[in-house]
Amino acid sequence: MGVFENVIDRRNSRSVKWDTMEDVYQIEDASAILPMWIADMDFAAPQVVINAIQEKLNHGVFGYSYICSDCKDAVRHWLKERHAWETKNEWMMFHHGVVPAIASVIETFTTKKDAVLITTPVYPPFFQIPGHMERTIVECNLHEENGHYTVDFVAFEEALQKNVKLFILCNPHNPGGIVWTVEELQKIIELCTKYDVLILSDEIHADLVFPGHKHTPLVTLAGDEAKRIITCVAPTKTFNLAGIQAAMMIATDESVRAKLEQNALAHGQMQLNTFAAAALKAAYEEGGPWLSELLEVVSNNMDYVIEALKNTIPSIHIQKPHGTYLLWIDYRDTGLSEEDMMDKLINKGKLALEPGSKYGDAGIGFLRMNVACSPSTVKDAVQRFITALT
């Protein structure tokens, strides 16, 4: 675990996580604050990925590049081995990230008079992007009990009847860390089929699932209704490559792909850059051992945080997620408002977490904490949290 014990200094590296806190948290000096907010890791990428990028760098010529069949084969084999998902190379379309892919899908398949359904609390771009495109946003709150989330299918079906043309699914769920069951996913497909709603399944966290839980790609359960599902996957969360910008949209239906390709042409969207293609191929071909070690470290970090806070601050409640490297912390029993909680964390504890309201009103009373960092950093963060609230 040596590589995961290293503490890498990321300050002054143009890191959003480390170098933009003054603006994000509206403070004058963030030099003493520990950032555990935005979802990227403080770990170096797998050495096989670094080597692949270095090889391209050493070549010295950075002209136009394309996604070769070997890159697609690497994705296809990974999805088959990891998730029992049999895909085809021609189903894959590449984009510069899952968020811009979501934007492409919304723009391609909805109009300003249409509604987009989301289940909150949820990753902010799910409602920010359709909002910027002037789509109607229909929110269906997930049912929450003791920090565990399930889909309220009565409310979900009612929501689908509000001129919804697209449902955006977060699977596994961010911020709740839920890996949806086969039964829940089948019910989602059934209802979206009933109301003829397209589904965009964001599965960027699919690889970050802990033992005892299993990610199921939504489309593998869809049968003849696979045509209404567009799946977004990426190596960026799995291997800490967000700055490399690489993602895939996978659609089984040829007409769906043709419309997305037309949208890409309309925006002059290019292929992945030469470094992204090299990183993607290396990660999916050789990154498995690194990922296995990562999951063990993250799981141990989560156990430490949960146990330490439970023993020192009984009014804090945390359910261990099924996946992701994000903890969803319930502080409702403290009686603190979000404003007061954030003030204590930033100004007393010197710790930057994300306020739950960022994920919609259903997130009020919660905090999101990123524990993809060295165990020593996690211990520091826990002490800061305790200092903030005691």
Short mmCIF file of C-alpha atoms in Angstrom, two decimals:
data_model
loop_
_atom_site.label_atom_id
_atom_site.label_comp_id
_atom_site.label_asym_id
_atom_site.label_seq_id
_atom_site.Cartn_x
_atom_site.Cartn_y
_atom_site.Cartn_z
CA MET A 1 0.00 0.00 0.00
CA GLY A 2 3.02 2.29 -0.15
CA VAL A 3 1.79 4.35 -3.08
CA PHE A 4 -1.47 5.02 -1.24
CA GLU A 5 0.30 6.11 1.93
CA ASN A 6 2.21 8.89 0.20
CA VAL A 7 1.07 12.44 0.83
CA ILE A 8 1.56 14.39 -2.39
CA ASP A 9 1.69 18.17 -2.17
CA ARG A 10 -0.95 19.40 -4.63
CA ARG A 11 -0.95 23.07 -3.71
CA ASN A 12 0.03 25.48 -6.49
CA SER A 13 -0.55 22.80 -9.11
CA ARG A 14 -3.68 24.39 -10.61
CA SER A 15 -5.72 21.90 -8.59
CA VAL A 16 -9.39 22.82 -8.26
CA LYS A 17 -9.52 20.89 -5.02
CA TRP A 18 -6.53 22.56 -3.38
CA ASP A 19 -6.10 25.93 -5.09
CA THR A 20 -9.63 27.35 -5.45
CA MET A 21 -10.92 27.13 -1.88
CA GLU A 22 -10.76 30.88 -1.33
CA ASP A 23 -13.34 31.38 -4.06
CA VAL A 24 -15.42 28.29 -3.35
CA TYR A 25 -15.75 28.93 0.38
CA GLN A 26 -15.53 32.72 0.24
CA ILE A 27 -12.55 32.99 2.58
CA GLU A 28 -9.45 35.15 2.41
CA ASP A 29 -6.81 32.52 3.15
CA ALA A 30 -7.24 28.76 2.73
CA SER A 31 -3.62 27.80 3.34
CA ALA A 32 -4.45 26.09 6.66
CA ILE A 33 -7.59 24.33 5.40
CA LEU A 34 -7.65 20.65 4.46
CA PRO A 35 -9.79 20.08 1.33
CA MET A 36 -11.91 16.94 1.26
CA TRP A 37 -14.68 18.21 -0.96
CA ILE A 38 -14.51 17.82 -4.76
CA ALA A 39 -14.39 14.22 -6.02
CA ASP A 40 -10.87 13.65 -7.16
CA MET A 41 -8.25 11.59 -5.35
CA ASP A 42 -5.00 12.72 -3.81
CA PHE A 43 -3.32 9.58 -5.17
CA ALA A 44 -1.02 9.43 -8.16
CA ALA A 45 -2.45 7.62 -11.16
CA PRO A 46 -1.38 4.00 -11.76
CA GLN A 47 2.22 3.76 -12.90
CA VAL A 48 1.11 1.97 -16.08
CA VAL A 49 -0.90 5.05 -17.02
CA ILE A 50 1.96 7.40 -16.22
CA ASN A 51 4.25 5.27 -18.36
CA ALA A 52 1.82 5.33 -21.29
CA ILE A 53 1.55 9.12 -21.14
CA GLN A 54 5.31 9.46 -20.78
CA GLU A 55 5.81 7.33 -23.89
CA LYS A 56 3.60 9.69 -25.86
CA LEU A 57 5.37 12.69 -24.36
CA ASN A 58 8.77 11.32 -25.30
CA HIS A 59 7.61 10.83 -28.88
CA GLY A 60 7.40 14.61 -29.11
CA VAL A 61 4.86 14.90 -31.92
CA PHE A 62 1.35 15.80 -30.81
CA GLY A 63 -0.61 15.96 -34.04
CA TYR A 64 -4.19 14.90 -34.65
CA SER A 65 -4.98 11.49 -33.19
CA TYR A 66 -7.92 9.11 -33.19
CA ILE A 67 -9.39 6.36 -31.03
CA CYS A 68 -7.93 3.11 -32.35
CA SER A 69 -9.65 -0.27 -32.19
CA ASP A 70 -7.22 -1.33 -29.43
CA CYS A 71 -8.62 1.44 -27.19
CA LYS A 72 -12.16 0.24 -27.80
CA ASP A 73 -11.11 -3.36 -27.21
CA ALA A 74 -9.63 -2.34 -23.86
CA VAL A 75 -12.93 -0.75 -22.80
CA ARG A 76 -14.95 -3.71 -24.07
CA HIS A 77 -12.82 -6.29 -22.27
CA TRP A 78 -12.89 -4.29 -19.03
CA LEU A 79 -16.69 -4.04 -19.06
CA LYS A 80 -17.02 -7.75 -19.78
CA GLU A 81 -14.58 -8.89 -17.09
CA ARG A 82 -15.65 -6.40 -14.41
CA HIS A 83 -19.38 -6.11 -15.01
CA ALA A 84 -20.39 -9.07 -17.22
CA TRP A 85 -21.48 -6.56 -19.84
CA GLU A 86 -21.05 -7.71 -23.43
CA THR A 87 -20.62 -4.58 -25.56
CA LYS A 88 -19.55 -3.93 -29.14
CA ASN A 89 -16.95 -1.45 -30.32
CA GLU A 90 -19.43 0.25 -32.64
CA TRP A 91 -21.67 1.09 -29.67
CA MET A 92 -19.00 3.40 -28.20
CA MET A 93 -18.82 7.14 -28.69
CA PHE A 94 -16.10 9.12 -26.93
CA HIS A 95 -16.44 12.42 -25.15
CA HIS A 96 -14.29 14.70 -23.02
CA GLY A 97 -16.08 13.79 -19.82
CA VAL A 98 -19.33 12.39 -18.46
CA VAL A 99 -20.65 15.87 -17.67
CA PRO A 100 -20.28 17.14 -21.27
CA ALA A 101 -21.70 13.80 -22.42
CA ILE A 102 -24.77 14.42 -20.27
CA ALA A 103 -25.10 17.85 -21.87
CA SER A 104 -24.91 16.30 -25.35
CA VAL A 105 -27.66 13.81 -24.53
CA ILE A 106 -29.95 16.48 -23.06
CA GLU A 107 -29.42 18.77 -26.05
CA THR A 108 -29.90 15.96 -28.58
CA PHE A 109 -33.02 14.31 -27.21
CA THR A 110 -34.98 17.07 -25.46
CA THR A 111 -36.31 20.52 -26.30
CA LYS A 112 -37.07 23.55 -24.14
CA LYS A 113 -40.65 22.40 -23.64
CA ASP A 114 -39.54 19.01 -22.29
CA ALA A 115 -38.86 17.91 -18.73
CA VAL A 116 -35.86 16.03 -17.33
CA LEU A 117 -36.35 13.81 -14.27
CA ILE A 118 -33.77 13.44 -11.50
CA THR A 119 -33.85 11.68 -8.13
CA THR A 120 -32.48 13.92 -5.40
CA PRO A 121 -30.17 14.36 -3.57
CA VAL A 122 -27.94 13.93 -6.59
CA TYR A 123 -24.80 15.13 -8.36
CA PRO A 124 -25.35 18.86 -9.10
CA PRO A 125 -24.77 18.81 -12.91
CA PHE A 126 -27.86 16.58 -13.19
CA PHE A 127 -30.01 19.64 -12.48
CA GLN A 128 -27.57 22.41 -13.41
CA ILE A 129 -27.12 21.36 -17.06
CA PRO A 130 -30.80 20.97 -17.96
CA GLY A 131 -31.44 24.21 -16.06
CA HIS A 132 -28.93 26.08 -18.20
CA MET A 133 -30.61 24.59 -21.29
CA GLU A 134 -33.98 25.87 -20.07
CA ARG A 135 -35.46 22.42 -19.65
CA THR A 136 -38.03 21.82 -16.93
CA ILE A 137 -36.46 19.92 -14.04
CA VAL A 138 -38.67 17.42 -12.25
CA GLU A 139 -37.30 16.29 -8.89
CA CYS A 140 -38.30 13.05 -7.23
CA ASN A 141 -36.79 12.79 -3.78
CA LEU A 142 -35.29 9.44 -2.89
CA HIS A 143 -36.72 7.80 0.22
CA GLU A 144 -34.18 8.11 3.02
CA GLU A 145 -34.16 6.09 6.21
CA ASN A 146 -31.18 6.20 8.57
CA GLY A 147 -28.92 7.38 5.77
CA HIS A 148 -29.94 4.63 3.33
CA TYR A 149 -31.73 5.56 0.12
CA THR A 150 -34.31 3.76 -1.96
CA VAL A 151 -36.46 4.87 -4.88
CA ASP A 152 -40.03 5.88 -4.02
CA PHE A 153 -41.63 4.28 -7.06
CA VAL A 154 -45.08 5.74 -6.45
CA ALA A 155 -43.59 9.24 -6.57
CA PHE A 156 -41.30 8.20 -9.42
CA GLU A 157 -44.22 7.12 -11.60
CA GLU A 158 -46.13 10.30 -10.81
CA ALA A 159 -43.07 12.33 -11.78
CA LEU A 160 -42.72 10.51 -15.12
CA GLN A 161 -46.16 11.80 -16.13
CA LYS A 162 -45.01 15.45 -16.04
CA ASN A 163 -43.93 15.62 -19.68
CA VAL A 164 -40.65 13.89 -18.82
CA LYS A 165 -38.63 12.88 -21.88
CA LEU A 166 -35.36 11.96 -20.16
CA PHE A 167 -34.49 10.39 -16.81
CA ILE A 168 -30.92 10.71 -15.56
CA LEU A 169 -29.94 7.80 -13.32
CA CYS A 170 -26.90 7.90 -11.03
CA ASN A 171 -25.70 4.30 -10.68
CA PRO A 172 -23.89 3.93 -8.29
CA HIS A 173 -25.43 6.91 -6.59
CA ASN A 174 -23.54 10.11 -5.83
CA PRO A 175 -23.64 11.32 -3.05
CA GLY A 176 -25.39 8.43 -1.29
CA GLY A 177 -23.01 5.67 -2.38
CA ILE A 178 -25.90 3.31 -3.15
CA VAL A 179 -25.44 0.45 -5.59
CA TRP A 180 -28.98 -0.05 -6.85
CA THR A 181 -30.43 -3.55 -6.72
CA VAL A 182 -31.45 -5.52 -9.79
CA GLU A 183 -35.08 -5.23 -8.70
CA GLU A 184 -34.87 -1.43 -8.44
CA LEU A 185 -33.19 -1.13 -11.82
CA GLN A 186 -35.78 -3.40 -13.44
CA LYS A 187 -38.58 -1.27 -12.02
CA ILE A 188 -36.95 1.88 -13.40
CA ILE A 189 -36.80 0.31 -16.86
CA GLU A 190 -40.40 -0.87 -16.60
CA LEU A 191 -41.77 2.56 -15.68
CA CYS A 192 -39.64 4.47 -18.17
CA THR A 193 -40.83 2.08 -20.87
CA LYS A 194 -44.45 2.60 -19.82
CA TYR A 195 -44.11 6.37 -20.28
CA ASP A 196 -41.67 6.18 -23.22
CA VAL A 197 -38.86 7.98 -21.41
CA LEU A 198 -35.22 7.84 -22.49
CA ILE A 199 -32.73 6.91 -19.75
CA LEU A 200 -29.23 8.28 -19.36
CA SER A 201 -27.39 6.03 -16.91
CA ASP A 202 -24.32 7.70 -15.40
CA GLU A 203 -22.15 4.78 -14.30
CA ILE A 204 -18.89 6.64 -13.75
CA HIS A 205 -18.51 5.12 -10.27
CA ALA A 206 -19.22 1.56 -11.45
CA ASP A 207 -15.70 0.29 -10.74
CA LEU A 208 -15.58 1.78 -7.25
CA VAL A 209 -17.77 -0.80 -5.51
CA PHE A 210 -16.81 -2.67 -2.34
CA PRO A 211 -16.93 -6.43 -1.72
CA GLY A 212 -20.41 -7.58 -0.81
CA HIS A 213 -21.99 -5.36 -3.44
CA LYS A 214 -22.13 -5.68 -7.20
CA HIS A 215 -22.71 -3.03 -9.81
CA THR A 216 -25.22 -3.99 -12.49
CA PRO A 217 -25.11 -1.98 -15.72
CA LEU A 218 -28.70 -0.88 -16.30
CA VAL A 219 -28.73 -1.81 -19.96
CA THR A 220 -27.90 -5.46 -19.20
CA LEU A 221 -31.38 -5.82 -17.68
CA ALA A 222 -33.27 -4.03 -20.44
CA GLY A 223 -33.72 -6.67 -23.13
CA ASP A 224 -35.60 -5.15 -26.06
CA GLU A 225 -35.74 -1.82 -24.23
CA ALA A 226 -31.96 -1.40 -24.38
CA LYS A 227 -32.60 1.05 -27.20
CA ARG A 228 -33.87 3.66 -24.73
CA ILE A 229 -30.71 3.57 -22.59
CA ILE A 230 -27.51 5.56 -23.06
CA THR A 231 -24.78 4.62 -20.60
CA CYS A 232 -21.92 6.90 -19.62
CA VAL A 233 -18.72 5.33 -18.30
CA ALA A 234 -15.19 6.63 -17.83
CA PRO A 235 -11.79 5.75 -16.41
CA THR A 236 -11.52 9.16 -14.78
CA LYS A 237 -13.05 8.47 -11.36
CA THR A 238 -11.67 4.93 -11.21
CA PHE A 239 -8.05 5.87 -11.89
CA ASN A 240 -7.98 9.57 -10.85
CA LEU A 241 -7.74 10.93 -14.40
CA ALA A 242 -10.31 13.74 -14.29
CA GLY A 243 -7.81 16.23 -15.71
CA ILE A 244 -7.14 13.89 -18.65
CA GLN A 245 -10.79 14.20 -19.76
CA ALA A 246 -11.99 10.96 -21.30
CA ALA A 247 -15.41 9.29 -21.24
CA MET A 248 -17.62 7.01 -23.31
CA MET A 249 -21.28 7.08 -24.23
CA ILE A 250 -22.48 3.57 -25.03
CA ALA A 251 -25.71 3.11 -26.96
CA THR A 252 -26.95 -0.10 -28.56
CA ASP A 253 -29.36 1.65 -30.92
CA GLU A 254 -27.93 2.85 -34.22
CA SER A 255 -30.40 5.73 -34.59
CA VAL A 256 -29.55 7.00 -31.11
CA ARG A 257 -25.85 6.95 -31.97
CA ALA A 258 -26.48 8.72 -35.27
CA LYS A 259 -28.25 11.58 -33.49
CA LEU A 260 -25.45 11.90 -30.94
CA GLU A 261 -22.85 11.88 -33.71
CA GLN A 262 -24.78 14.63 -35.51
CA ASN A 263 -24.76 16.68 -32.31
CA ALA A 264 -20.98 16.19 -32.03
CA LEU A 265 -20.50 17.38 -35.61
CA ALA A 266 -22.68 20.40 -34.95
CA HIS A 267 -20.38 21.40 -32.10
CA GLY A 268 -17.12 20.56 -33.87
CA GLN A 269 -16.37 18.00 -31.21
CA MET A 270 -13.02 16.32 -31.81
CA GLN A 271 -11.68 12.94 -30.76
CA LEU A 272 -9.94 12.43 -27.42
CA ASN A 273 -6.50 13.96 -27.29
CA THR A 274 -3.46 11.72 -27.68
CA PHE A 275 -2.70 11.59 -23.95
CA ALA A 276 -6.30 10.72 -23.02
CA ALA A 277 -6.38 7.83 -25.47
CA ALA A 278 -3.08 6.46 -24.16
CA ALA A 279 -4.21 6.79 -20.54
CA LEU A 280 -7.55 5.14 -21.20
CA LYS A 281 -6.02 2.15 -22.95
CA ALA A 282 -3.34 1.58 -20.30
CA ALA A 283 -5.79 1.97 -17.42
CA TYR A 284 -8.28 -0.54 -18.75
CA GLU A 285 -5.64 -3.02 -19.88
CA GLU A 286 -3.35 -2.95 -16.84
CA GLY A 287 -4.96 -0.95 -14.04
CA GLY A 288 -6.79 -3.78 -12.27
CA PRO A 289 -4.22 -4.46 -9.51
CA TRP A 290 -3.98 -0.75 -8.68
CA LEU A 291 -7.77 -0.55 -8.40
CA SER A 292 -7.95 -3.54 -6.07
CA GLU A 293 -5.47 -1.92 -3.72
CA LEU A 294 -7.26 1.41 -3.93
CA LEU A 295 -10.59 -0.10 -2.91
CA GLU A 296 -9.02 -1.67 0.18
CA VAL A 297 -7.47 1.64 1.22
CA VAL A 298 -10.69 3.62 0.67
CA SER A 299 -12.77 1.03 2.52
CA ASN A 300 -10.39 1.17 5.49
CA ASN A 301 -10.46 4.97 5.44
CA MET A 302 -14.25 4.90 5.55
CA ASP A 303 -14.27 2.46 8.45
CA TYR A 304 -11.90 4.70 10.38
CA VAL A 305 -13.99 7.85 9.86
CA ILE A 306 -17.26 6.13 10.73
CA GLU A 307 -15.93 4.54 13.90
CA ALA A 308 -14.01 7.60 15.11
CA LEU A 309 -16.90 10.02 14.66
CA LYS A 310 -19.46 7.59 16.10
CA ASN A 311 -17.37 7.28 19.27
CA THR A 312 -16.71 11.02 19.72
CA ILE A 313 -19.78 12.76 18.28
CA PRO A 314 -22.87 10.55 18.76
CA SER A 315 -25.08 13.04 16.94
CA ILE A 316 -23.19 12.34 13.70
CA HIS A 317 -24.46 9.35 11.70
CA ILE A 318 -22.78 7.73 8.70
CA GLN A 319 -23.83 4.66 6.74
CA LYS A 320 -20.92 2.99 4.98
CA PRO A 321 -21.51 3.37 1.24
CA HIS A 322 -21.77 0.43 -1.12
CA GLY A 323 -19.35 2.21 -3.43
CA THR A 324 -17.58 5.45 -4.43
CA TYR A 325 -14.97 7.10 -2.22
CA LEU A 326 -17.47 9.56 -0.77
CA LEU A 327 -19.04 9.57 2.68
CA TRP A 328 -22.50 11.09 3.13
CA ILE A 329 -22.53 12.40 6.68
CA ASP A 330 -25.84 12.99 8.49
CA TYR A 331 -25.56 15.78 11.06
CA ARG A 332 -29.26 16.50 11.52
CA ASP A 333 -29.21 15.38 15.15
CA THR A 334 -26.66 18.07 16.02
CA GLY A 335 -29.37 20.70 15.60
CA LEU A 336 -26.96 22.84 13.60
CA SER A 337 -28.05 24.70 10.50
CA GLU A 338 -25.99 24.21 7.36
CA GLU A 339 -24.60 27.72 7.71
CA ASP A 340 -23.48 27.05 11.29
CA MET A 341 -22.02 23.66 10.42
CA MET A 342 -19.99 25.01 7.52
CA ASP A 343 -18.78 27.92 9.66
CA LYS A 344 -17.54 25.55 12.36
CA LEU A 345 -15.84 23.24 9.87
CA ILE A 346 -14.08 25.97 7.92
CA ASN A 347 -13.22 28.48 10.61
CA LYS A 348 -12.71 26.27 13.66
CA GLY A 349 -11.84 22.87 12.26
CA LYS A 350 -10.04 24.15 9.13
CA LEU A 351 -11.73 21.42 7.11
CA ALA A 352 -13.49 21.84 3.76
CA LEU A 353 -16.38 19.45 3.13
CA GLU A 354 -19.30 19.88 0.77
CA PRO A 355 -22.66 21.12 2.10
CA GLY A 356 -25.55 18.79 1.39
CA SER A 357 -27.70 21.53 -0.12
CA LYS A 358 -25.39 21.48 -3.12
CA TYR A 359 -27.13 18.21 -4.03
CA GLY A 360 -30.62 19.68 -3.81
CA ASP A 361 -32.93 20.47 -0.91
CA ALA A 362 -33.08 16.75 -0.09
CA GLY A 363 -29.41 16.99 0.88
CA ILE A 364 -29.90 19.57 3.63
CA GLY A 365 -28.59 18.18 6.92
CA PHE A 366 -25.82 16.20 5.24
CA LEU A 367 -22.17 16.70 4.30
CA ARG A 368 -20.14 14.98 1.59
CA MET A 369 -16.59 13.94 2.48
CA ASN A 370 -13.99 12.60 0.03
CA VAL A 371 -11.75 10.01 1.70
CA ALA A 372 -9.63 9.08 -1.35
CA CYS A 373 -6.39 10.16 0.28
CA SER A 374 -3.69 8.75 2.52
CA PRO A 375 -4.74 7.24 5.87
CA SER A 376 -2.70 9.92 7.65
CA THR A 377 -4.70 12.64 5.88
CA VAL A 378 -7.95 10.94 6.87
CA LYS A 379 -6.85 10.86 10.52
CA ASP A 380 -6.00 14.55 10.32
CA ALA A 381 -9.42 15.28 8.84
CA VAL A 382 -11.24 13.38 11.57
CA GLN A 383 -9.40 15.32 14.26
CA ARG A 384 -10.31 18.57 12.52
CA PHE A 385 -13.96 17.49 12.35
CA ILE A 386 -13.94 16.68 16.06
CA THR A 387 -12.27 20.01 16.84
CA ALA A 388 -14.94 21.84 14.85
CA LEU A 389 -17.83 20.32 16.78
CA THR A 390 -16.42 20.13 20.31
#
